[in-house]
CSV table of C-alpha atoms and ligand atoms in Angstrom, one decimal:
chain,number,residue,atom,x,y,z
A,1,MET,CA,87.8,-133.2,-11.4
A,2,THR,CA,85.9,-136.9,-12.0
A,3,TYR,CA,82.7,-137.4,-14.0
A,4,PRO,CA,80.6,-140.3,-12.2
A,5,GLY,CA,80.1,-142.0,-15.2
A,6,GLY,CA,84.1,-142.0,-16.2
A,7,LYS,CA,85.4,-143.3,-19.0
A,8,LEU,CA,82.9,-145.0,-22.0
A,9,ASN,CA,83.5,-148.7,-22.4
A,10,GLU,CA,83.6,-148.6,-25.9
A,11,GLU,CA,85.4,-145.3,-27.7
A,12,LYS,CA,82.5,-143.4,-29.8
A,13,VAL,CA,83.6,-141.9,-33.2
A,14,PHE,CA,82.1,-139.6,-35.1
A,15,LYS,CA,83.0,-140.0,-38.9
A,16,ASP,CA,84.4,-135.7,-40.1
A,17,PRO,CA,84.9,-134.9,-43.3
A,18,VAL,CA,87.8,-132.7,-42.1
A,19,HIS,CA,89.2,-134.3,-38.7
A,20,ARG,CA,88.5,-137.6,-40.2
A,21,TYR,CA,87.5,-138.8,-36.7
A,22,ILE,CA,86.1,-137.1,-34.1
A,23,HIS,CA,87.1,-139.4,-31.0
A,24,VAL,CA,85.1,-139.2,-27.9
A,25,ARG,CA,86.3,-141.3,-24.6
A,26,ASP,CA,84.5,-139.3,-22.3
A,27,THR,CA,81.2,-140.5,-20.8
A,28,ILE,CA,80.6,-136.3,-19.9
A,29,ILE,CA,81.3,-135.4,-23.7
A,30,TRP,CA,79.2,-138.0,-25.2
A,31,GLU,CA,76.3,-136.7,-22.8
A,32,LEU,CA,76.9,-133.5,-23.7
A,33,ILE,CA,76.6,-133.9,-27.3
A,34,GLY,CA,73.1,-135.9,-26.3
A,35,THR,CA,71.3,-132.7,-24.8
A,36,ALA,CA,68.6,-131.1,-26.4
A,37,GLU,CA,70.7,-127.6,-26.4
A,38,PHE,CA,74.0,-129.4,-28.2
A,39,GLN,CA,71.7,-131.4,-30.9
A,40,ARG,CA,69.9,-127.6,-31.6
A,41,LEU,CA,73.1,-126.2,-33.1
A,42,ARG,CA,72.3,-128.9,-36.3
A,43,ARG,CA,69.6,-126.8,-36.7
A,44,ILE,CA,72.1,-123.5,-37.0
A,45,ARG,CA,74.0,-123.3,-39.8
A,46,GLN,CA,77.9,-122.3,-39.5
A,47,LEU,CA,78.0,-119.4,-42.0
A,48,GLY,CA,74.3,-117.9,-42.0
A,49,THR,CA,73.7,-117.1,-45.8
A,50,SER,CA,76.9,-118.0,-47.5
A,51,TYR,CA,75.1,-121.3,-49.1
A,52,LEU,CA,73.1,-118.8,-51.2
A,53,THR,CA,77.1,-117.7,-52.6
A,54,PHE,CA,78.7,-121.1,-52.2
A,55,HIS,CA,76.1,-123.9,-52.0
A,56,GLY,CA,78.2,-126.2,-50.1
A,57,ALA,CA,78.2,-123.8,-47.2
A,58,GLU,CA,75.2,-126.0,-45.3
A,59,HIS,CA,77.2,-127.0,-42.6
A,60,SER,CA,76.2,-126.4,-39.4
A,61,ARG,CA,77.3,-125.2,-35.6
A,62,PHE,CA,76.8,-128.8,-34.9
A,63,ASN,CA,79.7,-129.8,-37.2
A,64,HIS,CA,81.7,-127.0,-36.0
A,65,SER,CA,81.5,-127.6,-32.1
A,66,LEU,CA,82.9,-131.1,-32.4
A,67,GLY,CA,85.6,-130.2,-34.4
A,68,VAL,CA,86.6,-127.6,-32.0
A,69,TYR,CA,86.6,-130.1,-29.1
A,70,GLU,CA,88.5,-132.8,-31.3
A,71,ILE,CA,91.4,-130.1,-32.0
A,72,VAL,CA,91.4,-129.5,-28.2
A,73,ARG,CA,91.4,-133.2,-27.4
A,74,ARG,CA,94.2,-134.0,-29.8
A,75,ILE,CA,96.4,-130.7,-28.3
A,76,ILE,CA,95.7,-132.2,-24.6
A,77,ASP,CA,95.8,-135.8,-25.2
A,78,ASP,CA,99.0,-136.1,-27.7
A,79,VAL,CA,101.0,-133.1,-27.2
A,80,PHE,CA,100.3,-131.5,-23.5
A,81,ARG,CA,100.1,-134.9,-21.5
A,82,ASP,CA,103.2,-134.9,-19.5
A,83,ARG,CA,104.6,-131.8,-19.8
A,84,PRO,CA,105.0,-130.2,-16.4
A,85,GLN,CA,103.7,-126.9,-17.5
A,86,TRP,CA,100.3,-128.8,-17.9
A,87,ASN,CA,97.7,-129.5,-15.5
A,88,GLU,CA,95.8,-133.0,-16.0
A,89,ASP,CA,93.2,-132.1,-14.0
A,90,GLU,CA,91.9,-129.0,-16.3
A,91,ARG,CA,91.5,-131.9,-19.0
A,92,LEU,CA,87.2,-131.9,-18.9
A,93,LEU,CA,87.2,-128.5,-18.2
A,94,CYS,CA,89.2,-127.9,-21.8
A,95,LEU,CA,87.0,-130.2,-23.3
A,96,CYS,CA,83.7,-129.1,-22.6
A,97,ALA,CA,84.4,-125.4,-23.1
A,98,ALA,CA,85.7,-126.4,-26.4
A,99,LEU,CA,82.4,-128.2,-27.2
A,100,LEU,CA,80.1,-125.5,-25.9
A,101,HIS,CA,81.6,-122.5,-26.7
A,102,ASP,CA,79.0,-121.9,-29.3
A,103,LEU,CA,76.3,-123.5,-27.7
A,104,GLY,CA,74.5,-119.9,-27.4
A,105,HIS,CA,74.0,-119.3,-31.4
A,106,GLY,CA,70.6,-118.7,-32.6
A,107,PRO,CA,69.6,-118.6,-35.8
A,108,PHE,CA,71.2,-116.4,-38.4
A,109,SER,CA,72.8,-114.8,-35.3
A,110,HIS,CA,74.4,-112.6,-36.7
A,111,SER,CA,71.6,-110.6,-38.6
A,112,PHE,CA,69.5,-111.1,-35.4
A,113,GLU,CA,71.9,-109.4,-32.7
A,114,LYS,CA,71.9,-107.0,-35.1
A,115,VAL,CA,68.4,-106.0,-35.5
A,116,PHE,CA,66.3,-107.3,-31.6
A,117,HIS,CA,70.1,-106.6,-30.0
A,118,LEU,CA,70.6,-109.9,-28.7
A,119,ASP,CA,74.0,-111.0,-27.9
A,120,HIS,CA,74.9,-115.0,-28.2
A,121,GLU,CA,77.3,-115.3,-25.6
A,122,ALA,CA,74.9,-114.1,-23.3
A,123,PHE,CA,72.7,-117.2,-23.7
A,124,THR,CA,75.7,-119.2,-24.0
A,125,GLN,CA,76.5,-118.2,-20.1
A,126,ALA,CA,72.5,-118.6,-20.0
A,127,ILE,CA,72.5,-122.3,-21.5
A,128,ILE,CA,75.1,-123.4,-18.7
A,129,LEU,CA,74.5,-121.6,-15.3
A,130,GLY,CA,70.5,-122.2,-16.1
A,131,ASP,CA,68.1,-125.0,-15.6
A,132,THR,CA,68.8,-126.8,-18.7
A,133,GLU,CA,69.9,-130.6,-19.6
A,134,VAL,CA,73.7,-129.1,-20.1
A,135,ASN,CA,73.6,-127.6,-16.8
A,136,ARG,CA,72.2,-131.0,-15.5
A,137,VAL,CA,75.3,-132.9,-17.0
A,138,LEU,CA,77.8,-130.7,-16.1
A,139,ARG,CA,77.1,-130.5,-12.6
A,140,LYS,CA,77.2,-134.2,-12.4
A,141,VAL,CA,81.5,-133.5,-11.7
A,142,LYS,CA,80.7,-131.1,-9.4
A,143,HIS,CA,78.2,-128.0,-8.4
A,144,ASP,CA,80.9,-125.2,-9.4
A,145,PHE,CA,81.8,-127.0,-12.8
A,146,PRO,CA,79.5,-125.1,-15.0
A,147,LYS,CA,80.3,-121.8,-13.5
A,148,LYS,CA,84.1,-122.9,-14.6
A,149,VAL,CA,83.1,-123.9,-18.0
A,150,ALA,CA,81.2,-120.6,-18.2
A,151,GLU,CA,84.3,-118.8,-17.1
A,152,VAL,CA,86.6,-120.5,-19.4
A,153,ILE,CA,84.1,-119.8,-22.3
A,154,ALA,CA,83.8,-115.4,-21.1
A,155,LYS,CA,87.9,-115.5,-20.6
A,156,THR,CA,87.7,-114.9,-17.4
A,157,TYR,CA,88.7,-118.1,-16.1
A,158,GLU,CA,91.9,-117.8,-13.7
A,159,ASN,CA,94.3,-120.1,-15.7
A,160,LYS,CA,94.8,-118.5,-18.8
A,161,LEU,CA,96.6,-120.9,-20.4
A,162,VAL,CA,93.0,-123.1,-20.9
A,163,VAL,CA,91.3,-119.8,-22.2
A,164,SER,CA,94.3,-119.6,-24.8
A,165,LEU,CA,92.8,-123.4,-26.1
A,166,ILE,CA,89.5,-121.7,-26.8
A,167,SER,CA,90.0,-117.8,-27.2
A,168,SER,CA,93.3,-116.4,-29.1
A,169,GLN,CA,94.5,-115.6,-32.1
A,170,ILE,CA,95.6,-118.9,-32.5
A,171,ASP,CA,92.9,-121.1,-31.1
A,172,ALA,CA,91.0,-124.3,-32.1
A,173,ASP,CA,88.2,-122.2,-32.8
A,174,ARG,CA,89.7,-120.6,-35.0
A,175,MET,CA,91.8,-123.1,-36.4
A,176,ASP,CA,88.7,-125.8,-36.8
A,177,TYR,CA,86.3,-123.0,-38.7
A,178,LEU,CA,88.6,-121.9,-41.2
A,179,GLN,CA,89.2,-125.4,-42.5
A,180,ARG,CA,85.7,-126.3,-42.4
A,181,ASP,CA,84.7,-123.6,-44.1
A,182,ALA,CA,87.1,-124.1,-46.6
A,183,TYR,CA,86.1,-127.8,-47.1
A,184,TYR,CA,82.5,-126.9,-47.0
A,185,THR,CA,82.3,-123.9,-49.7
A,186,GLY,CA,84.8,-125.9,-51.7
A,187,VAL,CA,87.5,-122.3,-52.2
A,188,SER,CA,91.3,-123.2,-52.1
A,189,TYR,CA,91.6,-120.6,-49.6
A,190,GLY,CA,91.6,-121.9,-46.2
A,191,HIS,CA,94.1,-125.0,-45.7
A,192,PHE,CA,97.4,-124.2,-43.7
A,193,ASP,CA,99.1,-127.4,-41.9
A,194,MET,CA,97.3,-128.0,-38.6
A,195,GLU,CA,98.9,-130.8,-37.9
A,196,ARG,CA,102.7,-129.1,-38.3
A,197,ILE,CA,101.0,-126.5,-35.8
A,198,LEU,CA,99.6,-128.7,-33.2
A,199,ARG,CA,103.1,-130.4,-32.8
A,200,VAL,CA,104.8,-127.4,-32.0
A,201,MET,CA,102.0,-125.9,-29.4
A,202,ARG,CA,103.9,-125.6,-26.3
A,203,PRO,CA,101.8,-125.1,-22.5
A,204,ARG,CA,103.4,-122.1,-20.5
A,205,GLU,CA,102.4,-120.9,-17.9
A,206,ASP,CA,99.6,-117.9,-19.2
A,207,GLN,CA,98.9,-119.3,-22.7
A,208,ALA,CA,99.8,-122.0,-25.3
A,209,VAL,CA,103.0,-120.8,-27.5
A,210,ILE,CA,104.9,-121.9,-30.8
A,211,LYS,CA,107.8,-123.5,-31.3
A,212,TYR,CA,109.7,-121.5,-33.5
A,213,SER,CA,110.5,-123.8,-35.9
A,214,GLY,CA,106.5,-123.6,-36.8
A,215,MET,CA,106.7,-120.3,-37.5
A,216,HIS,CA,105.5,-120.7,-41.4
A,217,ALA,CA,103.1,-123.2,-40.4
A,218,VAL,CA,101.7,-120.2,-38.4
A,219,GLU,CA,102.2,-117.2,-41.4
A,220,ASP,CA,100.4,-119.5,-43.5
A,221,TYR,CA,97.5,-119.6,-41.0
A,222,ILE,CA,97.4,-116.3,-40.7
A,223,MET,CA,97.4,-115.4,-44.7
A,224,SER,CA,94.7,-118.4,-45.1
A,225,ARG,CA,92.4,-116.6,-42.6
A,226,TYR,CA,93.0,-113.5,-44.0
A,227,GLN,CA,91.9,-114.7,-47.4
A,228,MET,CA,88.6,-116.4,-45.8
A,229,TYR,CA,87.4,-113.1,-44.6
A,230,TRP,CA,87.6,-111.6,-47.8
A,231,GLN,CA,87.0,-114.3,-50.5
A,232,VAL,CA,84.4,-115.9,-48.3
A,233,TYR,CA,82.9,-114.5,-44.8
A,234,PHE,CA,82.3,-111.0,-46.0
A,235,HIS,CA,81.6,-111.9,-50.0
A,236,PRO,CA,79.3,-108.9,-51.0
A,237,VAL,CA,76.5,-111.6,-52.4
A,238,THR,CA,76.2,-113.3,-49.2
A,239,ARG,CA,75.8,-109.9,-47.6
A,240,SER,CA,73.2,-108.9,-50.2
A,241,ALA,CA,71.3,-111.8,-48.7
A,242,GLU,CA,72.4,-111.0,-44.9
A,243,VAL,CA,70.6,-107.2,-45.7
A,244,ILE,CA,67.3,-109.0,-47.2
A,245,LEU,CA,66.5,-111.2,-44.4
A,246,THR,CA,67.6,-108.6,-41.6
A,247,LYS,CA,65.1,-106.1,-43.4
A,248,ILE,CA,62.5,-108.9,-43.2
A,249,LEU,CA,63.1,-109.0,-39.6
A,250,HIS,CA,62.7,-105.2,-39.3
A,251,ARG,CA,59.5,-105.1,-41.2
A,252,ALA,CA,57.7,-108.3,-39.1
A,253,LYS,CA,58.7,-106.4,-36.3
A,254,GLU,CA,57.1,-103.3,-37.6
A,255,LEU,CA,54.0,-104.9,-38.7
A,256,HIS,CA,53.6,-106.4,-35.4
A,257,GLN,CA,54.0,-103.1,-33.4
A,258,LYS,CA,51.3,-101.8,-35.8
A,259,TYR,CA,48.7,-104.2,-35.3
A,260,TYR,CA,49.3,-105.8,-38.9
A,261,GLU,CA,46.7,-108.8,-38.8
A,262,PHE,CA,49.3,-111.6,-40.2
A,263,LYS,CA,47.8,-114.9,-42.2
A,264,TYR,CA,50.7,-116.7,-40.6
A,265,GLN,CA,51.0,-115.2,-36.9
A,266,PRO,CA,54.4,-114.9,-36.2
A,267,VAL,CA,54.0,-116.5,-32.7
A,268,HIS,CA,57.6,-118.0,-32.6
A,269,PHE,CA,58.8,-114.1,-32.6
A,270,TYR,CA,56.4,-112.4,-30.2
A,271,SER,CA,58.5,-111.9,-27.7
A,272,ILE,CA,61.6,-110.9,-29.8
A,273,PHE,CA,60.0,-108.5,-30.9
A,274,GLU,CA,58.7,-107.0,-27.3
A,275,ASP,CA,62.3,-107.1,-26.2
A,276,GLU,CA,61.5,-109.7,-23.4
A,277,ILE,CA,62.4,-113.1,-25.1
A,278,SER,CA,63.1,-115.9,-22.3
A,279,LEU,CA,65.7,-118.6,-22.1
A,280,GLU,CA,63.1,-121.1,-23.3
A,281,GLU,CA,61.6,-119.1,-25.6
A,282,TYR,CA,65.2,-118.6,-27.6
A,283,LEU,CA,66.6,-122.7,-27.5
A,284,LYS,CA,62.7,-123.0,-29.9
A,285,LEU,CA,64.4,-120.6,-32.4
A,286,ASP,CA,66.3,-122.4,-34.9
A,287,GLU,CA,66.5,-122.2,-38.9
A,288,SER,CA,64.1,-124.4,-39.6
A,289,ILE,CA,61.4,-122.1,-37.6
A,290,VAL,CA,62.8,-118.9,-39.2
A,291,MET,CA,62.9,-120.6,-43.0
A,292,PHE,CA,59.1,-121.8,-42.3
A,293,TYR,CA,57.9,-118.1,-41.6
A,294,PHE,CA,59.8,-117.0,-44.6
A,295,GLN,CA,58.2,-119.2,-47.1
A,296,ALA,CA,54.6,-118.7,-45.5
A,297,TRP,CA,55.1,-114.8,-45.6
A,298,GLN,CA,55.5,-114.7,-49.4
A,299,GLU,CA,51.9,-115.0,-49.9
A,300,GLU,CA,51.1,-111.7,-47.1
A,301,ASP,CA,49.3,-109.2,-47.7
A,302,ASP,CA,52.1,-106.6,-46.8
A,303,ALA,CA,53.6,-106.2,-50.5
A,304,ILE,CA,57.4,-105.2,-48.6
A,305,LEU,CA,57.1,-108.3,-46.6
A,306,ALA,CA,56.0,-110.7,-49.4
A,307,ASP,CA,58.5,-108.7,-51.6
A,308,LEU,CA,61.7,-109.9,-49.4
A,309,CYS,CA,60.4,-113.5,-48.1
A,310,ARG,CA,60.5,-114.3,-51.9
A,311,ARG,CA,63.6,-112.7,-53.0
A,312,PHE,CA,65.1,-114.2,-49.8
A,313,MET,CA,63.6,-117.9,-50.8
A,314,ASN,CA,64.3,-117.5,-54.7
A,315,ARG,CA,67.6,-116.2,-54.0
A,316,ASN,CA,66.4,-112.9,-56.1
A,317,LEU,CA,69.6,-110.6,-53.8
A,318,PHE,CA,70.0,-107.0,-54.3
A,319,LYS,CA,72.5,-105.7,-56.7
A,320,TYR,CA,75.3,-103.7,-55.1
A,321,ILE,CA,77.6,-101.2,-55.6
A,322,GLU,CA,81.0,-99.6,-53.9
A,323,PHE,CA,80.1,-96.6,-51.6
A,324,ASN,CA,82.3,-94.6,-49.6
A,325,PRO,CA,80.2,-92.6,-46.7
A,326,ASN,CA,82.7,-89.9,-46.6
A,327,SER,CA,82.6,-88.8,-50.4
A,328,GLN,CA,79.1,-90.1,-51.4
A,329,MET,CA,76.4,-89.0,-48.9
A,330,LYS,CA,74.8,-86.6,-51.1
A,331,MET,CA,74.1,-89.3,-53.7
A,332,TRP,CA,72.6,-91.4,-50.9
A,333,MET,CA,70.3,-88.5,-49.8
A,334,GLU,CA,69.6,-87.7,-54.0
A,335,LEU,CA,68.7,-91.9,-54.1
A,336,ASN,CA,66.5,-91.8,-51.1
A,337,THR,CA,64.4,-88.9,-52.0
A,338,LEU,CA,64.4,-90.6,-55.7
A,339,PHE,CA,63.0,-93.8,-54.4
A,340,LYS,CA,60.1,-92.4,-52.5
A,341,LYS,CA,59.2,-90.6,-56.1
A,342,ALA,CA,59.5,-93.9,-57.5
A,343,GLY,CA,57.3,-95.3,-54.5
A,344,ILE,CA,60.0,-97.6,-53.6
A,345,ASN,CA,60.7,-97.4,-49.5
A,346,PRO,CA,64.5,-97.0,-49.3
A,347,ASP,CA,64.0,-98.0,-45.9
A,348,TYR,CA,63.9,-101.3,-47.1
A,349,TYR,CA,65.5,-101.2,-50.6
A,350,LEU,CA,68.4,-98.6,-50.2
A,351,VAL,CA,71.1,-100.2,-47.8
A,352,VAL,CA,74.7,-99.7,-47.1
A,353,ASP,CA,76.5,-102.6,-45.7
A,354,SER,CA,80.1,-102.3,-44.1
A,355,SER,CA,82.3,-104.9,-43.3
A,356,SER,CA,86.0,-105.3,-41.6
A,357,ASP,CA,88.5,-107.4,-40.0
A,358,LEU,CA,91.6,-107.1,-38.4
A,359,PRO,CA,93.8,-109.7,-39.7
A,360,TYR,CA,96.0,-110.2,-36.5
A,361,ASP,CA,97.2,-108.2,-33.8
A,362,PHE,CA,99.8,-107.7,-31.4
A,363,TYR,CA,98.2,-106.9,-27.7
A,364,ARG,CA,96.9,-103.2,-27.0
A,365,PRO,CA,95.1,-103.4,-23.9
A,366,GLY,CA,91.2,-101.7,-23.8
A,367,GLU,CA,91.1,-102.5,-28.0
A,368,GLU,CA,88.7,-104.4,-29.8
A,369,GLU,CA,90.0,-107.7,-30.5
A,370,GLU,CA,90.8,-108.5,-27.3
A,371,ARG,CA,92.1,-112.4,-28.3
A,372,LEU,CA,95.9,-112.7,-26.7
A,373,PRO,CA,98.8,-112.5,-30.0
A,374,ILE,CA,100.6,-115.3,-30.9
A,375,HIS,CA,104.0,-115.8,-29.0
A,376,LEU,CA,106.6,-118.0,-29.9
A,377,LEU,CA,109.1,-119.9,-27.9
A,378,MET,CA,112.4,-119.1,-29.3
A,379,PRO,CA,115.5,-121.9,-29.1
A,380,ASN,CA,117.3,-120.1,-25.9
A,381,ASP,CA,113.5,-120.8,-24.7
A,382,GLU,CA,112.8,-116.7,-24.6
A,383,VAL,CA,109.2,-115.8,-25.7
A,384,ARG,CA,109.0,-113.2,-28.3
A,385,GLU,CA,105.3,-112.0,-30.1
A,386,LEU,CA,104.6,-113.2,-34.0
A,387,SER,CA,104.9,-109.7,-35.7
A,388,ARG,CA,107.9,-108.8,-34.2
A,389,GLN,CA,110.2,-111.9,-35.9
A,390,SER,CA,107.8,-112.6,-38.7
A,391,GLU,CA,107.8,-109.8,-41.4
A,392,ILE,CA,105.0,-110.7,-43.2
A,393,VAL,CA,102.9,-111.0,-40.5
A,394,GLU,CA,104.2,-108.0,-39.3
A,395,ALA,CA,103.2,-106.0,-42.5
A,396,ILE,CA,99.4,-106.9,-42.0
A,397,SER,CA,99.4,-106.3,-37.9
A,398,GLY,CA,97.2,-104.6,-36.8
A,399,LYS,CA,95.7,-103.2,-39.9
A,400,LYS,CA,92.1,-103.1,-40.0
A,401,ARG,CA,90.1,-102.8,-43.5
A,402,THR,CA,86.9,-101.8,-43.8
A,403,ASP,CA,84.9,-102.4,-47.0
A,404,HIS,CA,81.0,-100.3,-47.8
A,405,LYS,CA,78.5,-101.0,-50.3
A,406,LEU,CA,75.1,-99.7,-51.4
A,407,TYR,CA,72.5,-102.7,-52.0
A,408,PHE,CA,69.5,-101.5,-54.0
A,409,PRO,CA,66.7,-103.7,-55.7
A,410,GLN,CA,67.9,-103.5,-59.4
A,411,ASP,CA,64.7,-105.3,-61.3
A,412,LEU,CA,62.3,-103.4,-59.2
A,413,ILE,CA,64.0,-100.2,-60.5
A,414,GLU,CA,64.4,-101.7,-64.6
A,415,GLN,CA,60.4,-101.9,-64.2
A,416,LEU,CA,59.7,-98.4,-63.0
A,417,SER,CA,57.7,-98.4,-66.4
A,418,SER,CA,55.6,-95.3,-66.0
A,419,LYS,CA,57.8,-93.1,-64.1
A,420,ARG,CA,60.9,-93.1,-67.2
A,421,LYS,CA,62.9,-89.9,-65.6
A,422,VAL,CA,63.3,-90.7,-61.9
A,423,LYS,CA,64.1,-94.8,-63.2
A,424,GLU,CA,67.1,-92.9,-65.4
A,425,GLN,CA,67.8,-90.6,-62.5
A,426,ILE,CA,68.1,-93.7,-60.5
A,427,LEU,CA,69.9,-95.6,-62.8
A,428,ASN,CA,72.3,-92.6,-63.8
A,429,LEU,CA,73.4,-92.2,-60.0
A,430,LEU,CA,73.9,-95.7,-59.6
A,431,LYS,CA,76.2,-96.0,-62.4
A,432,GLY,CA,78.1,-92.9,-60.9
A,433,ASP,CA,77.4,-90.5,-64.3
B,501,CA,CA1,83.3,-121.0,-32.7
């Protein structure tokens, strides 16, 4: 497949702190980067509320998308090219799918999806296939090219080798975000020898495999992912900010449904509150818009909305304790009753949040983690699933870890001066007495 514009007269380079440079030689990639839908990703952070925990984590989905593109480009152009198992006709398709794989993400995706039942993957498909600038660029290759790009991202494309570069347990997406998120948060986890992994990747009919000699680099990559999940992605302070964000959205929707008179009418949210958002309206949402409302709503008459927005803007977050939903439901119910007595609405101020991750899994059809397992290419040309060869990986394979926390506003409880008895009862329960 070829693009009418072919190659650029001169290569374009983007300076990147993770990969040093991002190289663009294909006109189609340059034009896709220039579309309104792709530029929108500059205004959506890669790590949502993590910047309230790690102040450096302000990087955007734009940065990450360019990084994923660059890794796939290097795999194809530096490692796969001229190998008999690789079909050079798939090159442009891989590059476009890598660049566009996160296109449908919205502002604070995680929380918005939870509250409004949105699905960023469905929006990615809709942007690629709909009446958009991205679609017009892709169609210049061939009328059915947008559909192929959408299929690669949806993992339904017939050539599974192509799919595996973007969605497997060792894909370009994960390799970029681990290093990028480690760089911007400043943590010492998340680093692994990607250069080594890229050098030992080989194309096979149904997926990219890793030469056995690169196994230790892969083990390091899996451990770094495991540590990033628990040290960064599921950080309890980040989740506290996310709990507050989620509750702001719930409150604003509830007030809208009750015909509350907002001082700052949430015009950008009307259709989302009424569950009928169109692609056009979705594309207008970004984190600048959301922050505008949160900033303005600090002055609303509704005490809960104003308080939650002040907390989010000024990082006055909820405190938390460990919570076991199997043994502590009684305590949670008692707290619920006491919060009501104290005049603190438990629907907004007493929140259980759960996180869980599966560090690596061998293939079990039909289960939650559908990403392909990692396969090693043994010296005798046999292909073996990684956890059958690596004891380190076997030890953490298929083991899902879940963590529950109970969030509450310590400061509001401390301020209950006229309700001393209720206050003491609440504080004792939270202390575990
Ligand atoms: Ca991604």
